[in-house]
Structures are given as C-alpha cells and as structure tokens.
Tab-separated table of C-alpha atoms in Angstrom:
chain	number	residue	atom	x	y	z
A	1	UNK	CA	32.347	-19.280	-28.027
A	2	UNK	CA	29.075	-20.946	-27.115
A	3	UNK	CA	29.084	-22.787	-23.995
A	4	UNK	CA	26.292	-25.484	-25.006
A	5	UNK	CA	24.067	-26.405	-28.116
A	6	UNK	CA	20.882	-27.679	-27.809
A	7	UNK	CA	20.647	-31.609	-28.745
A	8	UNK	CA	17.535	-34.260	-28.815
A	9	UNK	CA	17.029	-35.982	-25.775
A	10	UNK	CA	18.730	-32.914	-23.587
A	11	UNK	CA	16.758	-33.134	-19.912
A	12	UNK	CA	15.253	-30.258	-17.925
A	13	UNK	CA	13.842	-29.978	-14.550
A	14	UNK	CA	10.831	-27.326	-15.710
A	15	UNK	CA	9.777	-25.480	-18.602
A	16	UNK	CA	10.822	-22.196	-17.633
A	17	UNK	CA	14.558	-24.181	-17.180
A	18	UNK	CA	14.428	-25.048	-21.217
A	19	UNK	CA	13.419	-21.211	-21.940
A	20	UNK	CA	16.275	-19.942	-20.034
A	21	UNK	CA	18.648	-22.550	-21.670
A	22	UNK	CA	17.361	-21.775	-25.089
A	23	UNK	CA	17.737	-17.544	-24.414
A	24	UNK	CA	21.025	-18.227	-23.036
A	25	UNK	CA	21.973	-20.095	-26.308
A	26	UNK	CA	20.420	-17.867	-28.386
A	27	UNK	CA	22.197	-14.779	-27.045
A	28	UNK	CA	25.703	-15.919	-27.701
A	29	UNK	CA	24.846	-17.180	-31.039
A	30	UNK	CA	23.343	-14.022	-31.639
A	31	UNK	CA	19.738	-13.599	-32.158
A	32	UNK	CA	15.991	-13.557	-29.982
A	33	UNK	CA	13.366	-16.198	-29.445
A	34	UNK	CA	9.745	-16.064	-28.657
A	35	UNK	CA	7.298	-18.810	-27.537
A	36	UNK	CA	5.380	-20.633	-30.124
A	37	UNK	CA	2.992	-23.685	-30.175
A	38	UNK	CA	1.391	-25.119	-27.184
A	39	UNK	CA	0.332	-29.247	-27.199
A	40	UNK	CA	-1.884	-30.013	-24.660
A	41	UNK	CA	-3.271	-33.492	-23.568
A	42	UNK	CA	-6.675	-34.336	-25.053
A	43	UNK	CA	-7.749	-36.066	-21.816
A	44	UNK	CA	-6.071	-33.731	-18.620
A	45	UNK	CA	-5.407	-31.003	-21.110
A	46	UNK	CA	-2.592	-30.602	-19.308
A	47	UNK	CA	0.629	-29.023	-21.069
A	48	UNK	CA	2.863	-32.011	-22.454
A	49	UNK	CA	4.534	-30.186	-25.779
A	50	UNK	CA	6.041	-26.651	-26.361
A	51	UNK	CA	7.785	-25.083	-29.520
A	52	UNK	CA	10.128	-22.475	-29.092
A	53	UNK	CA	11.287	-20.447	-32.002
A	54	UNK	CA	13.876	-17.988	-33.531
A	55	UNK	CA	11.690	-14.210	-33.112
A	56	UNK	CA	12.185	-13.941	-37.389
A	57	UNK	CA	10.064	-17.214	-37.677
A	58	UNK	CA	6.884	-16.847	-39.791
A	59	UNK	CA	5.260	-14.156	-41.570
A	60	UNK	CA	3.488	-11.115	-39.983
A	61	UNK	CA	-0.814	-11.062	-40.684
A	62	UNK	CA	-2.275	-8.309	-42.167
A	63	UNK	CA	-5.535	-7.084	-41.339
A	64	UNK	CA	-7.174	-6.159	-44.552
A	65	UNK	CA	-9.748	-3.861	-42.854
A	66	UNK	CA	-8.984	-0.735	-44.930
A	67	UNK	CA	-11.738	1.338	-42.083
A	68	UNK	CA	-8.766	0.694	-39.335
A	69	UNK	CA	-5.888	3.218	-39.738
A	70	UNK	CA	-3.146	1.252	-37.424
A	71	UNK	CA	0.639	2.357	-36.695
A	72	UNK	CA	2.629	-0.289	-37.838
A	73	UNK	CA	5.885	-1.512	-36.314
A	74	UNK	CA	8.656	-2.080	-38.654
A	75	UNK	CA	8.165	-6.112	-39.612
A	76	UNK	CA	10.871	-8.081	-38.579
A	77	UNK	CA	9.486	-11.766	-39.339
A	78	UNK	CA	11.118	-13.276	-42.683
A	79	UNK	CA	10.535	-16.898	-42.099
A	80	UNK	CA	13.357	-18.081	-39.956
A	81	UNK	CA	13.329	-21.828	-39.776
A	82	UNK	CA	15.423	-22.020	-36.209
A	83	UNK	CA	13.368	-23.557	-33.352
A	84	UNK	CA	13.241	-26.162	-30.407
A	85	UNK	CA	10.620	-28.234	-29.347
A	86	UNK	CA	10.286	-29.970	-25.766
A	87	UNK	CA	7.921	-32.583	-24.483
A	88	UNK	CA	7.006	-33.512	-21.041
A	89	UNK	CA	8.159	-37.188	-19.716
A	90	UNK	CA	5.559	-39.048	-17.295
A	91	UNK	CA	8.454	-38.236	-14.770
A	92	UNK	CA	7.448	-34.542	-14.880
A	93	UNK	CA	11.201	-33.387	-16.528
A	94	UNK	CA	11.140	-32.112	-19.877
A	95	UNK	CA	12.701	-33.516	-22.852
A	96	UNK	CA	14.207	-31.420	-26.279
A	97	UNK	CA	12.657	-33.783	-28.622
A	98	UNK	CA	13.780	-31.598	-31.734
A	99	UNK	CA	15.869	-28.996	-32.556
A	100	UNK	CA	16.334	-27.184	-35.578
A	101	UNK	CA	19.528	-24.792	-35.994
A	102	UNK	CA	18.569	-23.051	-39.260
A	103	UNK	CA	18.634	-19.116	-40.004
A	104	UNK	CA	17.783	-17.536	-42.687
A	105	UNK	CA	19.230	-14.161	-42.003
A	106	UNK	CA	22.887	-12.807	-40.841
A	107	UNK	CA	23.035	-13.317	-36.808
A	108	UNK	CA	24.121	-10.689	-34.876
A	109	UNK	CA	27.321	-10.073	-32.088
A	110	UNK	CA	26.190	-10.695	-28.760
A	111	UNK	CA	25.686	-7.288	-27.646
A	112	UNK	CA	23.605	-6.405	-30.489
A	113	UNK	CA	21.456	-9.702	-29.916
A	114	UNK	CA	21.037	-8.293	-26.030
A	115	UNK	CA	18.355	-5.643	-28.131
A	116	UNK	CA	16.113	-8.575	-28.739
A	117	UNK	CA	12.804	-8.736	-26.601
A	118	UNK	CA	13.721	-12.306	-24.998
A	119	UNK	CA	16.516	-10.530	-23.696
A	120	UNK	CA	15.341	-7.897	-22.034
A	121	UNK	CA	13.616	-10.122	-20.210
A	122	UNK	CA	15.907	-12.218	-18.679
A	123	UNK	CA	16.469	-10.237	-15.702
A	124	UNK	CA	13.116	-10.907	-14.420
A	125	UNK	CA	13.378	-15.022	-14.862
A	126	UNK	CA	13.289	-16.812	-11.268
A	127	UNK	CA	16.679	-17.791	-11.116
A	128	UNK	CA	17.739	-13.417	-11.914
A	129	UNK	CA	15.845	-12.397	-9.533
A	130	UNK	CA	16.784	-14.707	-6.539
A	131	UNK	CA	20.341	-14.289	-7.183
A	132	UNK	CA	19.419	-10.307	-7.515
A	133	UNK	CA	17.836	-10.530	-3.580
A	134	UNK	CA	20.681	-12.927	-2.273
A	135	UNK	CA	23.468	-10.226	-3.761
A	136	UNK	CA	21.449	-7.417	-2.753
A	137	UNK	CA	20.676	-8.617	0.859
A	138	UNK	CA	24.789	-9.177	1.047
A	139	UNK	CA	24.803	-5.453	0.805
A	140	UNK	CA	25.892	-5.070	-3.308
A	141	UNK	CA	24.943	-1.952	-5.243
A	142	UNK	CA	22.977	-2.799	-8.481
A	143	UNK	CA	25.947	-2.096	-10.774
A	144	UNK	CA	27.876	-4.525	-9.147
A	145	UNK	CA	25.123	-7.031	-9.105
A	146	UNK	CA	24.310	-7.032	-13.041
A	147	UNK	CA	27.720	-7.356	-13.611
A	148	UNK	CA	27.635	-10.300	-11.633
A	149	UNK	CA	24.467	-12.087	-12.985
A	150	UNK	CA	26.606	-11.170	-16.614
A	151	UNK	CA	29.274	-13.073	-15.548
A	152	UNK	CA	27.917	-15.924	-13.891
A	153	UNK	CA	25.432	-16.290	-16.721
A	154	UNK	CA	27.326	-14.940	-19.361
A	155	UNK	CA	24.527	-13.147	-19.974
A	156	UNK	CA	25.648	-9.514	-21.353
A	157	UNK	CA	22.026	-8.266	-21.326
A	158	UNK	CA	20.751	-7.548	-17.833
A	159	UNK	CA	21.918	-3.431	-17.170
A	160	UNK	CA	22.096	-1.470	-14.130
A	161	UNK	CA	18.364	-0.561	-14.677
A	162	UNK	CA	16.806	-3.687	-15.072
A	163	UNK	CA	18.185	-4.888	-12.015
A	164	UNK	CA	17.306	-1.766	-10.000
A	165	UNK	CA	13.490	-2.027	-11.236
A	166	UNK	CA	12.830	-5.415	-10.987
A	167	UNK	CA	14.643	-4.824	-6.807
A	168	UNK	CA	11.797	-2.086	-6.717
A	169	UNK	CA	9.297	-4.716	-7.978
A	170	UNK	CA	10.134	-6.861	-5.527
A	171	UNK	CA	10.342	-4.361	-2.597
A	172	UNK	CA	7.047	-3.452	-3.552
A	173	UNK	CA	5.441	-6.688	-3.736
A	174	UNK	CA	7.010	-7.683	-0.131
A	175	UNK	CA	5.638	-4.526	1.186
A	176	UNK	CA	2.058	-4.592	1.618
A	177	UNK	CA	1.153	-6.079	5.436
A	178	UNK	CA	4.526	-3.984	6.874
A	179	UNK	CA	3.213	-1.025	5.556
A	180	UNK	CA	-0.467	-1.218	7.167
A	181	UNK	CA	1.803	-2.019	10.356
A	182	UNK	CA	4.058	0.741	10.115
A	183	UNK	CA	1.111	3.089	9.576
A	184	UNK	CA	-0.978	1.632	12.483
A	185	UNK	CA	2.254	2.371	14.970
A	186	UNK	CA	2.870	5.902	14.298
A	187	UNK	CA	-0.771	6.419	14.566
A	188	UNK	CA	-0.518	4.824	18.236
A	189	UNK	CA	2.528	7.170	18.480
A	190	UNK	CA	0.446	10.186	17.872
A	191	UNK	CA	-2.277	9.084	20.640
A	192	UNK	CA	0.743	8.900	23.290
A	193	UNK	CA	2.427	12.113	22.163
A	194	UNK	CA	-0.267	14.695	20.721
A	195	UNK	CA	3.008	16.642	18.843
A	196	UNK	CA	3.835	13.439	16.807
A	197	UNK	CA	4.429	14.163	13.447
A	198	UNK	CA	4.550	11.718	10.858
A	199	UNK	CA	4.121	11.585	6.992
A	200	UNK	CA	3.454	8.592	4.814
A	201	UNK	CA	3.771	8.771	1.093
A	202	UNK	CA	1.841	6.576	-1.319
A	203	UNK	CA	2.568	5.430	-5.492
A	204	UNK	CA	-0.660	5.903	-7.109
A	205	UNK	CA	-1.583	2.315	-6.693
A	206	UNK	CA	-1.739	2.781	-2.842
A	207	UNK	CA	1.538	1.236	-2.009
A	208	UNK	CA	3.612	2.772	0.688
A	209	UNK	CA	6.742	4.253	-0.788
A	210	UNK	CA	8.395	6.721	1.614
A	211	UNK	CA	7.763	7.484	5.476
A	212	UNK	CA	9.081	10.425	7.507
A	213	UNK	CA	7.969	10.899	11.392
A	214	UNK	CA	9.628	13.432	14.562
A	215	UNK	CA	8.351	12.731	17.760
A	216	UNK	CA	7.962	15.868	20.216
A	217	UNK	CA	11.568	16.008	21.763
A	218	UNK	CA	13.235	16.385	18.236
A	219	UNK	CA	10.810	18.917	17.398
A	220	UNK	CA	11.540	20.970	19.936
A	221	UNK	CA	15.095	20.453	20.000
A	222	UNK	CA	15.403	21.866	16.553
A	223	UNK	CA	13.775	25.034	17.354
A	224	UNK	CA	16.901	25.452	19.583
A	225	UNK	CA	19.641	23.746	18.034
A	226	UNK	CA	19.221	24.746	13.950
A	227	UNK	CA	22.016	26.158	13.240
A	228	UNK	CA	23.476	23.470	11.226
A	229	UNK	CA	22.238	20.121	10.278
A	230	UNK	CA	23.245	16.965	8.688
A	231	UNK	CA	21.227	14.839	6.376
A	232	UNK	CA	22.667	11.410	5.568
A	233	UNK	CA	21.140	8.758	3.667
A	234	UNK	CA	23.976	6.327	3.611
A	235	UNK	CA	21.813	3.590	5.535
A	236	UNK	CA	20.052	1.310	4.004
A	237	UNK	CA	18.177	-1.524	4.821
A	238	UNK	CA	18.152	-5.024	3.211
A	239	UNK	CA	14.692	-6.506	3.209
A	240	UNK	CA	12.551	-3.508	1.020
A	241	UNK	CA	15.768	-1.493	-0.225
A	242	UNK	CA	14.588	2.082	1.925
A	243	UNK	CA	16.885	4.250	2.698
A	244	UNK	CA	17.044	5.461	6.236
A	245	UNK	CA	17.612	9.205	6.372
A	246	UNK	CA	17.877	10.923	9.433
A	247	UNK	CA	18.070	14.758	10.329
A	248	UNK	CA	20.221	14.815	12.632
A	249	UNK	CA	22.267	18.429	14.840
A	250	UNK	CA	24.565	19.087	18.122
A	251	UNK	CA	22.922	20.311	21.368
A	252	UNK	CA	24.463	22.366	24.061
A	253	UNK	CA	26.376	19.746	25.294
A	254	UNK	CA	27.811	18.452	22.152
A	255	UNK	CA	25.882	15.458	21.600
A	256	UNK	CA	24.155	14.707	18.883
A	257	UNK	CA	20.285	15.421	18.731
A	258	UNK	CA	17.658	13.957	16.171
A	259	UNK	CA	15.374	16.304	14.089
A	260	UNK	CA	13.712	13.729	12.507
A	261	UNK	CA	13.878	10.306	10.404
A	262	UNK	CA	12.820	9.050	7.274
A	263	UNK	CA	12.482	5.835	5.411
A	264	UNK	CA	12.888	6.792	1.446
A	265	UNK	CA	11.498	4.578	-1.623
A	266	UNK	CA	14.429	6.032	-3.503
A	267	UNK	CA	16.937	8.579	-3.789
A	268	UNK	CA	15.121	10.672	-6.639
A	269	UNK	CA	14.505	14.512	-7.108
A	270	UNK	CA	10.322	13.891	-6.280
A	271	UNK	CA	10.932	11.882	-3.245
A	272	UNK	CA	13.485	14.517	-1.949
A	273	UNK	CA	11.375	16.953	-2.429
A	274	UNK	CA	8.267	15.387	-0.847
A	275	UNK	CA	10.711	14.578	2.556
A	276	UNK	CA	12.018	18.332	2.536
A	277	UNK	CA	8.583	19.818	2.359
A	278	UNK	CA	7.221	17.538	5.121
A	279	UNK	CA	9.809	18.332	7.157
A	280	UNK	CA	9.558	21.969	6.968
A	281	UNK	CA	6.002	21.714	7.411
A	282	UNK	CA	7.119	19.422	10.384
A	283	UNK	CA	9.039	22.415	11.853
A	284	UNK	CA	6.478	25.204	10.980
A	285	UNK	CA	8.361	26.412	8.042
A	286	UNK	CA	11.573	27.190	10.246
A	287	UNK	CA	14.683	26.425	7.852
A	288	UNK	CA	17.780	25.527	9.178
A	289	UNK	CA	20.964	28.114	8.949
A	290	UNK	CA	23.058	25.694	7.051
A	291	UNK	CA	22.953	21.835	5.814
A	292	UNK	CA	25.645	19.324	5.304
A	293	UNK	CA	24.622	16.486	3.116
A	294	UNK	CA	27.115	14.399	0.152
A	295	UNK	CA	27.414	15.116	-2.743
A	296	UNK	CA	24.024	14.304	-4.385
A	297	UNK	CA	22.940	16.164	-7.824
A	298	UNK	CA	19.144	15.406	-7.008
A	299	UNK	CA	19.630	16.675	-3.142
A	300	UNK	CA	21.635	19.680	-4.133
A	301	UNK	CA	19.017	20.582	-6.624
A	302	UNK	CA	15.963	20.309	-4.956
A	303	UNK	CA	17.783	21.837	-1.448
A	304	UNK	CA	18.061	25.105	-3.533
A	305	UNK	CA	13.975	25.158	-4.025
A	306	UNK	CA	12.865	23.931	-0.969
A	307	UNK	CA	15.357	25.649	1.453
A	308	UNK	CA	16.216	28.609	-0.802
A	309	UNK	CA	17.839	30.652	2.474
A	310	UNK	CA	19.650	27.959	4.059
A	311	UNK	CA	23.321	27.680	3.167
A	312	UNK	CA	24.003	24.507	1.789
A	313	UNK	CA	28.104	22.383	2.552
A	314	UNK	CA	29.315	19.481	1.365
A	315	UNK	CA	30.329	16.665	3.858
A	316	UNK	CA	33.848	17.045	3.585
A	317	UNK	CA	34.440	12.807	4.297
A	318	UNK	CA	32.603	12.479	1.076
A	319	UNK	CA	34.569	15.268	-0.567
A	320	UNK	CA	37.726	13.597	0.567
A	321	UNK	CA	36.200	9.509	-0.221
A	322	UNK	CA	35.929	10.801	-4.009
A	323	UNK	CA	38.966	12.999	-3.988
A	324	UNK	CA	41.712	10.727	-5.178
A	325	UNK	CA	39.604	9.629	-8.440
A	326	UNK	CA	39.225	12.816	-9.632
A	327	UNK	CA	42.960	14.607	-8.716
A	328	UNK	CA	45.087	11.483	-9.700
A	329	UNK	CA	46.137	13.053	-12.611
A	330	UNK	CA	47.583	16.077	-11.072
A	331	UNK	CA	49.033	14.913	-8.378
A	332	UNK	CA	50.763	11.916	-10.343
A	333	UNK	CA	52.563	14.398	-12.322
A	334	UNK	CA	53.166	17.089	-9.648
A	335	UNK	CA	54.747	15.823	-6.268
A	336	UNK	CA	54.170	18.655	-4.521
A	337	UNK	CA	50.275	18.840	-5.041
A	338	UNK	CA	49.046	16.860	-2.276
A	339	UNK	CA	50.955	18.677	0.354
A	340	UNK	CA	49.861	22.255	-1.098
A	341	UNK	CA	46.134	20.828	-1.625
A	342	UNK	CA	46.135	20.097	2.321
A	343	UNK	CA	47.262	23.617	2.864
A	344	UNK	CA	44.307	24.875	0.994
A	345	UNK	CA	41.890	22.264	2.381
A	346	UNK	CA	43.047	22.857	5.870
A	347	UNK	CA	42.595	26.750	5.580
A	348	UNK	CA	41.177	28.494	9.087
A	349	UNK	CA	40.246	31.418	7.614
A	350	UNK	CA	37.908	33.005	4.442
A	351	UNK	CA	40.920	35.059	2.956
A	352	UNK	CA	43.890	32.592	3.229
A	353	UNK	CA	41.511	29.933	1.605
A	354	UNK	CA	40.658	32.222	-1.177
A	355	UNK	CA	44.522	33.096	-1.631
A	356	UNK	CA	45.777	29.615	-1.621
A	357	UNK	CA	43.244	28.419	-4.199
A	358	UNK	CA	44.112	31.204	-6.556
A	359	UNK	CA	47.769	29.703	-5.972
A	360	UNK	CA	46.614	26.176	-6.543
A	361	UNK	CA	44.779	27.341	-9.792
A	362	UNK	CA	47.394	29.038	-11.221
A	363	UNK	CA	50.407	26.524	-10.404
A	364	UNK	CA	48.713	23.837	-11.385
A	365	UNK	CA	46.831	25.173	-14.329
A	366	UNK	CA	43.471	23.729	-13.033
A	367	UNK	CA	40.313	24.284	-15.336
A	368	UNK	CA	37.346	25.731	-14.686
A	369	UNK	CA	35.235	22.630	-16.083
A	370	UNK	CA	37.354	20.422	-14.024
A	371	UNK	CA	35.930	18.714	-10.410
A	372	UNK	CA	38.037	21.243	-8.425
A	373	UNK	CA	37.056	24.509	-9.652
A	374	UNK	CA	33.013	22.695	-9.153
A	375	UNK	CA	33.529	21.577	-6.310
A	376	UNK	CA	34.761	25.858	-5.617
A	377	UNK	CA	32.071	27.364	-7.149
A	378	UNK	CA	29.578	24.984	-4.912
C-alpha cells in the first residue's frame, strides 16, 4: 500500500525534501527515478524549476562515430511518460506544480524496484545518514540500524553494507585534525620515553585508519609475562567507529598487565594483519605461548600466518554467549544434554575431556559439519 501520492500544489521545505518524497513514492509503487530538467531564472539564474522523471523516460543517443568501439550497457529507456515537476515559491519552499503518473512498462514489487540506481542511493540522503550517526552513537550495530531506517522509512533498500560504508565515510571525513593530533602526541610520547613504540596506518589517500602504540613498561612486561595473552576488540568508540583493541596478560601478582593497545579502522583480515605484524615487530619478533581472542574467522585466519607457533583458544564467555543458538536443537529434544554438555565443558583433565566428547558424539549423534564438532577440531 502506498503511503502518499504526489498531488499539484504539495509543499516542501527544500529540493532535496521533494527528491526523497518522490524516491520514497517511487519505491513502493515500484520503479526508479532520475533527475531531469533544470529552469533557472534569467535574471539571478538562480534555480526556480526542476523535473523529476521515471529512469525509463526518453530514448538513449547514439553516437554514430563508427572510429569509437564503446561497451554498451543494456538500454533500459523506452519512453516512460511518469514524472514530477516542482517550482520554487518567493517564500523559498517548493511547490509540485505537475505530476504525471503514467508508465509505459509493467512496474515492479518493491524489492525488485530497491535494484534501481535512485535507490541505492538513498542511504546516503541527509536525513539517512543523520539518523545512521544518532543510532550508531546510541551504540546499534549496522544490521540493526538499516533495519531501522527500513522501517521508519519504509524504505526496503538501504542493506547492512550501505549503512556500514557510508558510517566509514563519515568516520573518515570527521577524522582529519584528530588524526594530525593523535600523531603529534605519541611523537611527544616517544621524546619522554626513548622505548615508545607506536604505529600509525594510512588508506592510500593519507587518511589515518588504524593506530597501535606500547609504551616501555608493557614492553618489558611482556618479555616476562607471555605466556598467555588476550586480545579483545569488543570496545568501541562512538565518534569515528575504531575499535579499541588491547593486548592485554597476568603478572606475578595476578593482576592484569597491558602489552599494548590499538585503535582499528575495521575488523578486516588486512588490518589484522597489519596490527599483528607491528606488534611482533613491537616485541622483537617474540610470540606469545598461547592467545585467547573470540571467535573471529578473519582473526583466526590471519593468527595462523602471523603467529604460526603460538597456540591459539577461544574465549570460552564467547563460546558460551553463542552456545544456546547453535545447541537448541539438541538439547530441546534431549533433557539430559545440558547437564552432560557441562560435564564435558567442565573437564580438568586432557583424557576425561577427550572421553566425554566421544560420549557426547555418539549419544547424541552429533555431526561432524555441525558447530560442536568445529568448535572440537579448533
């Protein structure tokens, strides 16, 4: 059901207001617009008319320069009659002073219409993307805030990606002075303590993107204390959507001791590799024994290649936060699961842990493709 049509005499604050009306409109009926004719005054030349159109309207041109071999995209313009017009009022608003709801063609569902170039662009209007920093400042993941904008708009066209990118974009525009400050610190750092280390890595435009630094004390604590280490990246600040990942061990006294911290652009196989190497380099190529991190595919991966000796362990409060997702379905048919899976999980020794998973295996008739027997072989 379409929540308005257009009509003559329909009022708008700004242009950019009409456009996002019109897409909105468009999208439920079920096809893409593009902008058309500009009118401009003949005395101020400023802007006072705009045509908006249906993206089938009008024919494509065809250069007839046979010495200019060009790859053609597929034509998609069949003379679609649909458009709206808007004028500007001496109050500044703008006015639909025609609209023309005429197709030539079979419209498609909504979803299908979401393909359409106007579309895809949606995410990045002004109203998106200052609902995307509001949600995202109140802490929401970037699944949960498309399917918000969707909702609120009833826009069906803005995906996990878009929103994620266009966060980046922003991040990355917002960036620029703090990074020159951030670089000028740790450079102070290094003039008060000569065994500073820090890292900074750049996109190839010259932006800062990720940032990892260990002052003296956590360099030489880890030369005693490497055992075992833990590398979280659950924190994450709200103003340029980084990542803060420290390295973090236990000292002689049981408290903890930092290795190291980071500040990551993303959570992607290249940065993770970049930190891992600097680190190392950091700590004179001295791996630790083992590593606890989550459950990462892109850590996991490059942890194998960059710290090829060190043994690698799963956080077990991650292992147990994603647990009940992927065991519901045994343990809603068996009773009896759950109290021999904490048997198994709660093992204190190598042998009884290996015997009581080949008796959870074979009771329970668990796969070897299934989360379990991954989560074994890892």
């Amino acid at each position: 059901m379409i929540n308005q049509i257009p009509y003559i005499g329909q009022v708008f604050d700004s242009l950019d207001d009409v456009y996002i009306f019109y897409n909105g409109y468009a999208l439920q009926k079920g096809f893409g617009i593009r902008k058309s004719s500009t009118f401009k005054s003949h005395g101020s030349r400023d802007l006072i008319r705009k045509r908006f159109v249906c993206d089938k309207e009008g024919f494509k041109i065809i250069s007839t320069n046979a010495s200019v071999d060009i790859a053609r995209l597929r034509d998609t313009r069949i003379g679609c009659m649909e458009k709206l017009e808007a004028r500007k009022s001496k109050e500044g608003q703008w006015i639909v002073a025609s609209f023309m709801d005429s197709h030539n063609h079979f419209l498609d569902s909504p979803r299908r219409a979401s393909k359409h170039r106007s579309h895809n662009k949606s995410h990045k209007s002004f109203v998106a993307r200052s609902l995307m920093n509001q949600l995202c400042n109140s802490g929401l993941g970037p699944s949960k805030i498309a399917r918000a904008l969707n909702t609120t708009s009833g826009n069906t066209s803005i995906s996990c990606q878009q929103v994620i990118d266009q966060l980046r974009l922003e991040k990355k525009n917002n960036i620029g002075s703090e990074g020159v400050q951030v670089a000028t610190y740790l450079q102070k750092q290094r003039i008060l303590d000569h065994n500073f280390y820090y890292a900074i890595e750049l996109d190839a435009e010259g932006t800062l993107k990720s940032i990892f630094w260990a002052d003296s004390r956590a360099r030489t604590d880890y030369f005693i204390f490497s055992d075992v280490i833990v590398f979280d990246v659950t924190y994450r600040t709200n103003k340029f959507l980084m990542s803060f990942a420290p390295f973090t061990g236990v000292n002689h006294h049981r408290k903890s001791s930092i290795f190291g911290c980071a500040l990551l652009a993303d959570e992607t196989e290249e940065t993770f590799t970049w930190l891992f190497k600097q680190w190392l380099s950091c700590m004179l190529g001295k791996s630790p024994g083992d590593i606890i991190t989550d459950m990462d595919g892109a850590m996991y991966n490059v942890i194998k290649k960059v710290f090829p000796t060190t043994r690698h362990r799963f956080c077990s409060w991650h292992i147990q936060k994603h647990l009940l997702e992927h065991i519901h379905s045994i343990s809603d048919a068996n009773s009896e699961f759950s109290i021999d899976y904490q048997k198994w999980f709660r093992s204190k020794s190598v042998s009884s842990c290996e015997m009581r998973w080949a008796a959870l295996v074979q009771k329970y008739n668990i796969d070897n493709s299934s989360w379990l027997s991954k989560m074994w072989e890892q």
